[in-house]
mmCIF file with all atom_site columns, C-alpha atoms in Angstrom:
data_model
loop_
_atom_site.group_PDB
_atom_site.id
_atom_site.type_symbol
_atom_site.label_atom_id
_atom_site.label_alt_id
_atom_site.label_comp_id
_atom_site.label_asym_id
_atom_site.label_entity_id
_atom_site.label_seq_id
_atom_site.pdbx_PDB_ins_code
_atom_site.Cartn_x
_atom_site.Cartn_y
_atom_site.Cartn_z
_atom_site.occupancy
_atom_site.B_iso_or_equiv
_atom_site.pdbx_formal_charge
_atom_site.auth_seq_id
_atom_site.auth_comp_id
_atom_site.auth_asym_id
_atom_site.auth_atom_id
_atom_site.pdbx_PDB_model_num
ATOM 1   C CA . UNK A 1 1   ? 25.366  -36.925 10.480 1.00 0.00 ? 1   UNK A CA 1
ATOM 2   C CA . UNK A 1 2   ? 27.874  -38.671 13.045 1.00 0.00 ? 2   UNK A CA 1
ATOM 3   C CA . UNK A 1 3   ? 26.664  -39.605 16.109 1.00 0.00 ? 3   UNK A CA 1
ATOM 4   C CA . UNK A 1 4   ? 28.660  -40.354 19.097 1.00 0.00 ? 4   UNK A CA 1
ATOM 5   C CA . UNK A 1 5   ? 26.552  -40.546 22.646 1.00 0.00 ? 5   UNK A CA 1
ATOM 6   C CA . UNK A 1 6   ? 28.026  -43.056 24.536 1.00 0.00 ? 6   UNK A CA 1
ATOM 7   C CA . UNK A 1 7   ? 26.091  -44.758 27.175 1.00 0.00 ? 7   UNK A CA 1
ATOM 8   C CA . UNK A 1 8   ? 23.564  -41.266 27.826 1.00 0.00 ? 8   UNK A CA 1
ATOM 9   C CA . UNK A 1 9   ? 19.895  -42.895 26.690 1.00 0.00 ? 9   UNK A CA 1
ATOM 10  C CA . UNK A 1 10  ? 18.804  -39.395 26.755 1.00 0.00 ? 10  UNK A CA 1
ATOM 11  C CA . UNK A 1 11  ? 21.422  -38.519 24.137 1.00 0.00 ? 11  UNK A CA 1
ATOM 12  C CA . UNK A 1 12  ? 21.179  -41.529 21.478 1.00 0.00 ? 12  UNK A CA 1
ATOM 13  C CA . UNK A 1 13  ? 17.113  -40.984 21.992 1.00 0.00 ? 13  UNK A CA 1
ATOM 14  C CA . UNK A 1 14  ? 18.001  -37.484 20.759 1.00 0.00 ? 14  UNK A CA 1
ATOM 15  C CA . UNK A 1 15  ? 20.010  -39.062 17.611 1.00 0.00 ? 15  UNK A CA 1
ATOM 16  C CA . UNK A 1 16  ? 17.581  -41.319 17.289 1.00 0.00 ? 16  UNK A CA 1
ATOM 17  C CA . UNK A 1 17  ? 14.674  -38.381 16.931 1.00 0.00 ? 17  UNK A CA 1
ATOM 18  C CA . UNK A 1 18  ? 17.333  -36.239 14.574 1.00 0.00 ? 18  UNK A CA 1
ATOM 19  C CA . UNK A 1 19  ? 19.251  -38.267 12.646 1.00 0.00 ? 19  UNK A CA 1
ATOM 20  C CA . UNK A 1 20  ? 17.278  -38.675 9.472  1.00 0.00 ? 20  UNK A CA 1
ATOM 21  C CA . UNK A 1 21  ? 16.734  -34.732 9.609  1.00 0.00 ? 21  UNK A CA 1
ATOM 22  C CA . UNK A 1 22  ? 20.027  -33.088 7.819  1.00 0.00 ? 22  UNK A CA 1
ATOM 23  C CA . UNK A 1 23  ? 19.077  -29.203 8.448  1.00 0.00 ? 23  UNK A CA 1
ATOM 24  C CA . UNK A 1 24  ? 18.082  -28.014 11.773 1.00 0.00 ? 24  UNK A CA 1
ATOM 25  C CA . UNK A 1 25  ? 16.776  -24.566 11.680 1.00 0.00 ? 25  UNK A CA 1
ATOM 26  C CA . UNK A 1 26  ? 18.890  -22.429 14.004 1.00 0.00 ? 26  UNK A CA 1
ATOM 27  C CA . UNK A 1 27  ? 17.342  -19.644 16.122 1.00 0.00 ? 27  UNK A CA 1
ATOM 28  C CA . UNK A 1 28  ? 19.235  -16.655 17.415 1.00 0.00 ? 28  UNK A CA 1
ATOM 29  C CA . UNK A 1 29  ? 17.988  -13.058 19.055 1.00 0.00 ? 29  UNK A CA 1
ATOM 30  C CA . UNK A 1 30  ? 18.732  -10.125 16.675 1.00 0.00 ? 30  UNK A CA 1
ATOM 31  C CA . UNK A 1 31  ? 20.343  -7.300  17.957 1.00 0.00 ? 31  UNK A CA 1
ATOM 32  C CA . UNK A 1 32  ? 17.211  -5.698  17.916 1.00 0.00 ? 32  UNK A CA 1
ATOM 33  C CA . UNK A 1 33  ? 15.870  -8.233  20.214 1.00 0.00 ? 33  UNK A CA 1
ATOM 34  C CA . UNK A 1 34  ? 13.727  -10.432 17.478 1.00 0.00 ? 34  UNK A CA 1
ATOM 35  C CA . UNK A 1 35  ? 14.518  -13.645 16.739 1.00 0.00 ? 35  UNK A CA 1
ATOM 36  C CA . UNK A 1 36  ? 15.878  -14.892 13.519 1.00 0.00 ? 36  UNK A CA 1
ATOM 37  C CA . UNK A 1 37  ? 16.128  -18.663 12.294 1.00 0.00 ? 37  UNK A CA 1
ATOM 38  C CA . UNK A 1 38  ? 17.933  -19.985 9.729  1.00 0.00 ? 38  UNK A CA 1
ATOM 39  C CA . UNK A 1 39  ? 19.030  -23.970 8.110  1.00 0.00 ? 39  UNK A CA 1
ATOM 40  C CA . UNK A 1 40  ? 22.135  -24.701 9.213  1.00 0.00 ? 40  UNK A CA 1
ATOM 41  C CA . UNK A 1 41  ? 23.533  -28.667 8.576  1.00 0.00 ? 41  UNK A CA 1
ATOM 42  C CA . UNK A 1 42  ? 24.050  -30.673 11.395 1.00 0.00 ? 42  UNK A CA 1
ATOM 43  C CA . UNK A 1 43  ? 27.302  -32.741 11.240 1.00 0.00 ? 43  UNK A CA 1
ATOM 44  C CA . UNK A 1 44  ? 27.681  -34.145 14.529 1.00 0.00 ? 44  UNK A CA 1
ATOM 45  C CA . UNK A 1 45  ? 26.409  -34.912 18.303 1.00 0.00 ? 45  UNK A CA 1
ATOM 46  C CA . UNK A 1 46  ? 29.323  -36.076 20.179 1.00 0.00 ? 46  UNK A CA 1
ATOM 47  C CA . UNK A 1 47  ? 28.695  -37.867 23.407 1.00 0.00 ? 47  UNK A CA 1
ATOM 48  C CA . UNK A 1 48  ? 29.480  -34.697 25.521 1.00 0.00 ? 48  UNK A CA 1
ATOM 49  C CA . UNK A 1 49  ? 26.021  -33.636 24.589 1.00 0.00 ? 49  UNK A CA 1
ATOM 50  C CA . UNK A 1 50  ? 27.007  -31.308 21.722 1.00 0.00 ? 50  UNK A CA 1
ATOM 51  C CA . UNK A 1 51  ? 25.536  -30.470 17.944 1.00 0.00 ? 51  UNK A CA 1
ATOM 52  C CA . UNK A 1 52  ? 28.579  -29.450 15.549 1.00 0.00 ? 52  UNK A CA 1
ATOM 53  C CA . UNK A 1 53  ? 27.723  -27.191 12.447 1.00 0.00 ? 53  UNK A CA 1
ATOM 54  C CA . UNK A 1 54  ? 30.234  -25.515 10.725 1.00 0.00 ? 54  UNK A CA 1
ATOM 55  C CA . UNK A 1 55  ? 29.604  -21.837 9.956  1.00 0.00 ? 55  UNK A CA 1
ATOM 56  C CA . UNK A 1 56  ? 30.925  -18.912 8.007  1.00 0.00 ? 56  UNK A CA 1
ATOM 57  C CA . UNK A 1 57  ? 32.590  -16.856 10.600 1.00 0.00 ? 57  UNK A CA 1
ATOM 58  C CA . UNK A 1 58  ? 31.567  -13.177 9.315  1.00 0.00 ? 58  UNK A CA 1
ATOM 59  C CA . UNK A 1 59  ? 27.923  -14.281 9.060  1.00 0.00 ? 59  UNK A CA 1
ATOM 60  C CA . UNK A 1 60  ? 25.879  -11.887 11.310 1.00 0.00 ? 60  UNK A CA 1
ATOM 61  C CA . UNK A 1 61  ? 24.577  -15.163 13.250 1.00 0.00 ? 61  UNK A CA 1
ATOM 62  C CA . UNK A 1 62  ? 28.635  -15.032 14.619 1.00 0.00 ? 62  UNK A CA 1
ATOM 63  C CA . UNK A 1 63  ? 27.610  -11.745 16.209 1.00 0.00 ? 63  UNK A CA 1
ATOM 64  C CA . UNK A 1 64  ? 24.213  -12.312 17.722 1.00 0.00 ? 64  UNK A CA 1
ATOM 65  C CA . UNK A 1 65  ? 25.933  -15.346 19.426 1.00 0.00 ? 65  UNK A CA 1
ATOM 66  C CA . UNK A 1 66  ? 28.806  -13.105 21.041 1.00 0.00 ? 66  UNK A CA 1
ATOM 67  C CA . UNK A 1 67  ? 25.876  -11.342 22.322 1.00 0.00 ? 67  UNK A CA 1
ATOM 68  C CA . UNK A 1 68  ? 23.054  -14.049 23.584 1.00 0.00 ? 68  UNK A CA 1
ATOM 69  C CA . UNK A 1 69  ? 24.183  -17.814 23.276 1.00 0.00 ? 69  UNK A CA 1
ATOM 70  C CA . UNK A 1 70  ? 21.221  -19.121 23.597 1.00 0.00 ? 70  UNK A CA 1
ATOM 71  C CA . UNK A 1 71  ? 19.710  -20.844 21.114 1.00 0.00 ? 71  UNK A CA 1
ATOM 72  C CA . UNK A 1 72  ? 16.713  -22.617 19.436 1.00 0.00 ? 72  UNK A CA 1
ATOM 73  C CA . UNK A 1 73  ? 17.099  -25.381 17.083 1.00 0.00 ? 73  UNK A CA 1
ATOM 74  C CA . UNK A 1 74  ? 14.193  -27.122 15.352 1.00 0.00 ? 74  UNK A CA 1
ATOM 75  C CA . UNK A 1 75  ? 14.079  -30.075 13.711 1.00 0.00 ? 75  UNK A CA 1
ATOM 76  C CA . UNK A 1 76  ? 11.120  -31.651 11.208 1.00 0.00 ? 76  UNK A CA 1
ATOM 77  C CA . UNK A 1 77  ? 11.257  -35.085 9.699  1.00 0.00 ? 77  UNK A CA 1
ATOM 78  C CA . UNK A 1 78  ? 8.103   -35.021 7.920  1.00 0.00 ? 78  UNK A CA 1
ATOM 79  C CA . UNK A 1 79  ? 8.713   -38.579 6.761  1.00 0.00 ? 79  UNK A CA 1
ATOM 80  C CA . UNK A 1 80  ? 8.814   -39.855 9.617  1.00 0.00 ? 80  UNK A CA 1
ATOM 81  C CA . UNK A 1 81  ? 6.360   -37.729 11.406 1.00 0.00 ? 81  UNK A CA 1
ATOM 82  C CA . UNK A 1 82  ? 8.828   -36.488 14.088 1.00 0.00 ? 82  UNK A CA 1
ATOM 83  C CA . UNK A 1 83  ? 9.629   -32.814 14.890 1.00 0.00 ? 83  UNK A CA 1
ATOM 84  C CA . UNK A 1 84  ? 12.252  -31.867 17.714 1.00 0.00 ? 84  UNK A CA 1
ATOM 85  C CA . UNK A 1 85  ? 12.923  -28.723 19.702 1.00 0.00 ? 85  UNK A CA 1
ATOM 86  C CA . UNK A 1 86  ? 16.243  -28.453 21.060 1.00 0.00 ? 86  UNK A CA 1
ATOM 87  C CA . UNK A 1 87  ? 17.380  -25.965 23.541 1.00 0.00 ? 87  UNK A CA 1
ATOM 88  C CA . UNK A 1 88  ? 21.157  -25.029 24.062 1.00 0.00 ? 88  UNK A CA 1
ATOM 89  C CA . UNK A 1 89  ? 23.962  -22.809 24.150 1.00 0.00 ? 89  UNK A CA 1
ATOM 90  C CA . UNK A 1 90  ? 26.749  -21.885 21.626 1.00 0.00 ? 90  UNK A CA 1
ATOM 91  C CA . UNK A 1 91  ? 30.464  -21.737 21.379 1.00 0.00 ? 91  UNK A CA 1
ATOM 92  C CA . UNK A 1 92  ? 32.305  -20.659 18.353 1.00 0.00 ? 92  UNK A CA 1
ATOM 93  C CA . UNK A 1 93  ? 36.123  -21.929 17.656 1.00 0.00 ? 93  UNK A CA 1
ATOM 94  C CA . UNK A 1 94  ? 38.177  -23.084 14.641 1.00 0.00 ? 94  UNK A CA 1
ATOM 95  C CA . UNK A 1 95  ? 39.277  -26.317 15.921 1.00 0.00 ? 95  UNK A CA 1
ATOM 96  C CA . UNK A 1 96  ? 41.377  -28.244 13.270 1.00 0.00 ? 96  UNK A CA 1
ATOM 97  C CA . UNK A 1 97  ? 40.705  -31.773 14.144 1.00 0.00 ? 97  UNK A CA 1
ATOM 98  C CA . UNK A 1 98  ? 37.042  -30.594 13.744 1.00 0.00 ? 98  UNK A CA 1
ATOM 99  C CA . UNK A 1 99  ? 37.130  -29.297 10.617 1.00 0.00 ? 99  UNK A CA 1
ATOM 100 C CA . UNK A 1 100 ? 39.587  -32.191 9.666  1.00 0.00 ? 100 UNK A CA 1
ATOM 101 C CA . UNK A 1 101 ? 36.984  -34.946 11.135 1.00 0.00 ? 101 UNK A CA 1
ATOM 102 C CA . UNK A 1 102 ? 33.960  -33.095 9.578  1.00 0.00 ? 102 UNK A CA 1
ATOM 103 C CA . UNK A 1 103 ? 34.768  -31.723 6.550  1.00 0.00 ? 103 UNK A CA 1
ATOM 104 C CA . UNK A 1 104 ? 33.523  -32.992 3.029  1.00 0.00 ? 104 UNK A CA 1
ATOM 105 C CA . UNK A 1 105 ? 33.664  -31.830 -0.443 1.00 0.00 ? 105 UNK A CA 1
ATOM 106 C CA . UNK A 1 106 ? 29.863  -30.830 -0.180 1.00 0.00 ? 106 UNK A CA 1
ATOM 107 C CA . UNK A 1 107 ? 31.497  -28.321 2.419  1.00 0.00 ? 107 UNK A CA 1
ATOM 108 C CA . UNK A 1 108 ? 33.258  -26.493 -0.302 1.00 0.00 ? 108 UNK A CA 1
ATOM 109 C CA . UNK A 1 109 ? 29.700  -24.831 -1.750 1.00 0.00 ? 109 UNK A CA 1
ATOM 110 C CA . UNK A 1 110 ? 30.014  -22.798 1.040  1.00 0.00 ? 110 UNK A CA 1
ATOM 111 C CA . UNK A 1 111 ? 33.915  -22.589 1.888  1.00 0.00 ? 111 UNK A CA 1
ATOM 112 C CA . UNK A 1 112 ? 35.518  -22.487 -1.652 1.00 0.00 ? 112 UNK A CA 1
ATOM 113 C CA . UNK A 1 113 ? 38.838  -22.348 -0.005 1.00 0.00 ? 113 UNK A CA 1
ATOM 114 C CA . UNK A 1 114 ? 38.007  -26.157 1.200  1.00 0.00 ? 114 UNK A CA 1
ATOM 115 C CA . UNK A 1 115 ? 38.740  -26.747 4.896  1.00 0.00 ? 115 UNK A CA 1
ATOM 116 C CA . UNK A 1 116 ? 41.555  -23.549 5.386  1.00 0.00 ? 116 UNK A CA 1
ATOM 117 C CA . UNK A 1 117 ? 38.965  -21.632 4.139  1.00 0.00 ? 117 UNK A CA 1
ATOM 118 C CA . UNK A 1 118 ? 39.962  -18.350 6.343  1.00 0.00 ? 118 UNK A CA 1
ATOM 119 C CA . UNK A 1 119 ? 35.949  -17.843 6.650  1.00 0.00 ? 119 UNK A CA 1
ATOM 120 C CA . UNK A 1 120 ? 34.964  -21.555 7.754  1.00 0.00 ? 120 UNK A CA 1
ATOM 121 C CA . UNK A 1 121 ? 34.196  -21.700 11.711 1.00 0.00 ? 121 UNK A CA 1
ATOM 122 C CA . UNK A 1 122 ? 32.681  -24.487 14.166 1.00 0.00 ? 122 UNK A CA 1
ATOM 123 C CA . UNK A 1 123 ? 29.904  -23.415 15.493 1.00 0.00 ? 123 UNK A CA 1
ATOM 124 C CA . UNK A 1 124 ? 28.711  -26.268 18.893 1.00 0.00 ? 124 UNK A CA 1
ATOM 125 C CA . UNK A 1 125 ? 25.723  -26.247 20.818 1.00 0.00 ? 125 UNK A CA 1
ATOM 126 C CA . UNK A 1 126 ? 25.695  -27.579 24.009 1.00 0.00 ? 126 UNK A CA 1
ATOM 127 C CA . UNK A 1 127 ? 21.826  -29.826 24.938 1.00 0.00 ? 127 UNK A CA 1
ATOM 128 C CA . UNK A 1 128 ? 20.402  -27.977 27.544 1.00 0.00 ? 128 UNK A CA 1
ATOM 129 C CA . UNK A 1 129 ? 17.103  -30.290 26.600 1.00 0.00 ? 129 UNK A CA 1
ATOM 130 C CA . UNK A 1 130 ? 14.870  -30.998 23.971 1.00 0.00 ? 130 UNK A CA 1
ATOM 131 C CA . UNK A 1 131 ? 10.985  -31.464 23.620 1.00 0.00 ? 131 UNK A CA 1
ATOM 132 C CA . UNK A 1 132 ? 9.874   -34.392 21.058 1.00 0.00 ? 132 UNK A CA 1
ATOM 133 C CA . UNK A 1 133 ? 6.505   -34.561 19.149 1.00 0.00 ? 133 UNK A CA 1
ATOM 134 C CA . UNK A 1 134 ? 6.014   -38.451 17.017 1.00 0.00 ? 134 UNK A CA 1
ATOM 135 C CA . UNK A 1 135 ? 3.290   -38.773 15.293 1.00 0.00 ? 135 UNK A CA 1
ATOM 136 C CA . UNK A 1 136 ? 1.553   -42.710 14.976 1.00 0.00 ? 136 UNK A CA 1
ATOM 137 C CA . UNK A 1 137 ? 2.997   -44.645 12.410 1.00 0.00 ? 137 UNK A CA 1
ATOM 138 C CA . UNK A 1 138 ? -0.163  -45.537 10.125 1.00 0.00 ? 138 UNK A CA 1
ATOM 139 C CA . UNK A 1 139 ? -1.814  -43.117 8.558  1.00 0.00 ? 139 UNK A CA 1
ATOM 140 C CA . UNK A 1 140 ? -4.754  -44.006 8.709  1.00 0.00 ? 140 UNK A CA 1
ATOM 141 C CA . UNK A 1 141 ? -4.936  -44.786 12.327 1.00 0.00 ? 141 UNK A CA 1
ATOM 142 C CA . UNK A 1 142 ? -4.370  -40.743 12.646 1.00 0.00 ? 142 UNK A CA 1
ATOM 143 C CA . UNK A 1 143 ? -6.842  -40.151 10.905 1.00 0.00 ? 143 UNK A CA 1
ATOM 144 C CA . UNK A 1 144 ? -9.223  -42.113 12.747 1.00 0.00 ? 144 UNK A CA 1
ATOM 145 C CA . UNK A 1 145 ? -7.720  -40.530 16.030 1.00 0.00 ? 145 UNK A CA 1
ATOM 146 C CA . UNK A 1 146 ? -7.925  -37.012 14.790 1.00 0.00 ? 146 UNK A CA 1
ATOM 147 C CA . UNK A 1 147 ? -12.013 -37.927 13.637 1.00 0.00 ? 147 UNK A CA 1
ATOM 148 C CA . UNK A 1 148 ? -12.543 -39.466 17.291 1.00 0.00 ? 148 UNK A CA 1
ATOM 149 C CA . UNK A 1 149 ? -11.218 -36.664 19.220 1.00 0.00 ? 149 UNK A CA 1
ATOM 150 C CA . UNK A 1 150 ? -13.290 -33.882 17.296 1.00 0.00 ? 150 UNK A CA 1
ATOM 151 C CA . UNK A 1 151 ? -16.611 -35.820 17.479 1.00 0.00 ? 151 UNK A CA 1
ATOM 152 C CA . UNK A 1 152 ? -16.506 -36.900 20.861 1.00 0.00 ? 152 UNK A CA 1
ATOM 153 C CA . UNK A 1 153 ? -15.043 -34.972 24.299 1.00 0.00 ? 153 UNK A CA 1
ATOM 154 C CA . UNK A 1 154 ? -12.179 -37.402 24.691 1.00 0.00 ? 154 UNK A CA 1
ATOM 155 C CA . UNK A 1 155 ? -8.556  -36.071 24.157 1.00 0.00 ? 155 UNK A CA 1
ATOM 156 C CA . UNK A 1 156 ? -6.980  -38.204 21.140 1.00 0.00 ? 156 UNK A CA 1
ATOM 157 C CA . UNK A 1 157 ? -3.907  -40.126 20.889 1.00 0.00 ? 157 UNK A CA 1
ATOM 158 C CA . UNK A 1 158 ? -2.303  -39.057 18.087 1.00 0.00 ? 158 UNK A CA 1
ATOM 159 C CA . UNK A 1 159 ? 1.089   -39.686 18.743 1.00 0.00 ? 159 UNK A CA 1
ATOM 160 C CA . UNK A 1 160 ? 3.472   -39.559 21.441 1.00 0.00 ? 160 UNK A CA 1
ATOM 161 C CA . UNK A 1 161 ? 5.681   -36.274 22.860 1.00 0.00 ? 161 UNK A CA 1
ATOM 162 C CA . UNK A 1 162 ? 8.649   -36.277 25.347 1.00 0.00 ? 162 UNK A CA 1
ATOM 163 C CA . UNK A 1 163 ? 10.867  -34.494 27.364 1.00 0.00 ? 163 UNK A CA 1
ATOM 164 C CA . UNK A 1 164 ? 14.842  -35.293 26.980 1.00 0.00 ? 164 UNK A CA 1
ATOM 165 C CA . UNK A 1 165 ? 17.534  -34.095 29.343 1.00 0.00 ? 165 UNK A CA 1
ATOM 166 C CA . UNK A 1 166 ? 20.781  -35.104 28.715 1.00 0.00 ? 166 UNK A CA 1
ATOM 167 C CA . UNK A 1 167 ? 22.326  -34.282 32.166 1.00 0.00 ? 167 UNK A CA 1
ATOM 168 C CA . UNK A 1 168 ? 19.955  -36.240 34.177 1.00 0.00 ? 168 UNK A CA 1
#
């Protein structure tokens, strides 16, 4: 993933908390009204506050955006014990120096035309926020935590959750 955030803490803390996660799952309201999430690869957070994807234009997630851009996109790095919740809201173009900047041949799996693939589409999702949960670091430490807080009435510190808002 490229990231590009300028001088906005809130931002690089966000590439920070993402960057090791490739697939963010991307949640959209149905026409129907439910909500349905799928993995999407993240390519990019520029420092205007935006996630780039690219995305196959006649896939019915292209439709439930015309109709609700609002979105949900989750994050887990169970490696590293971080999971992220970002809020935002879409735009869909076909920017060429996009596609030129982003594109790889791992892209063509899912554009076989390669980058003038007359399906391939950018899909961008502006921050609105984020939540953050990181779990500690050792193990074992958690596991002491988690055996504290259950035996005793004392809330346990098993890691550390934040708020980021990129246009503070």
């Amino acid at each position: 993933m490229k990231i590009e955030t300028g001088n906005n803490d809130s931002l690089r803390k966000l590439g920070e908390l993402i960057n090791d996660s490739e697939v963010a799952m991307l949640t959209t309201h149905a026409a129907d009204g439910s909500m349905v999430s799928r993995p999407l690869q993240t390519l990019k957070l520029d420092a205007e506050g935006e996630l780039v994807f690219f995305t196959a234009a006649n896939s019915p997630k292209v439709e439930e955006l015309t109709d609700a851009s609002d979105v949900n996109l989750a994050y887990a790095d169970h490696a590293n014990k971080r999971y992220v919740s970002v809020r935002g809201r879409t735009r869909i173009d076909r920017d060429r120096d996009t596609i030129d900047e982003l594109w790889s041949s791992v892209q063509k799996v899912f554009f076989p035309e390669g980058r003038n693939d007359p399906n391939l589409a950018v899909l961008h999702v502006r921050v609105r926020d984020a939540s953050y949960w990181e779990a500690a670091d050792n193990f074992a430490l958690r596991a002491l935590e988690f055996s504290r807080a259950v035996l005793s009435k004392e809330p346990s510190d098993l890691g550390k959750q934040g708020h980021i808002d990129p246009n503070r």
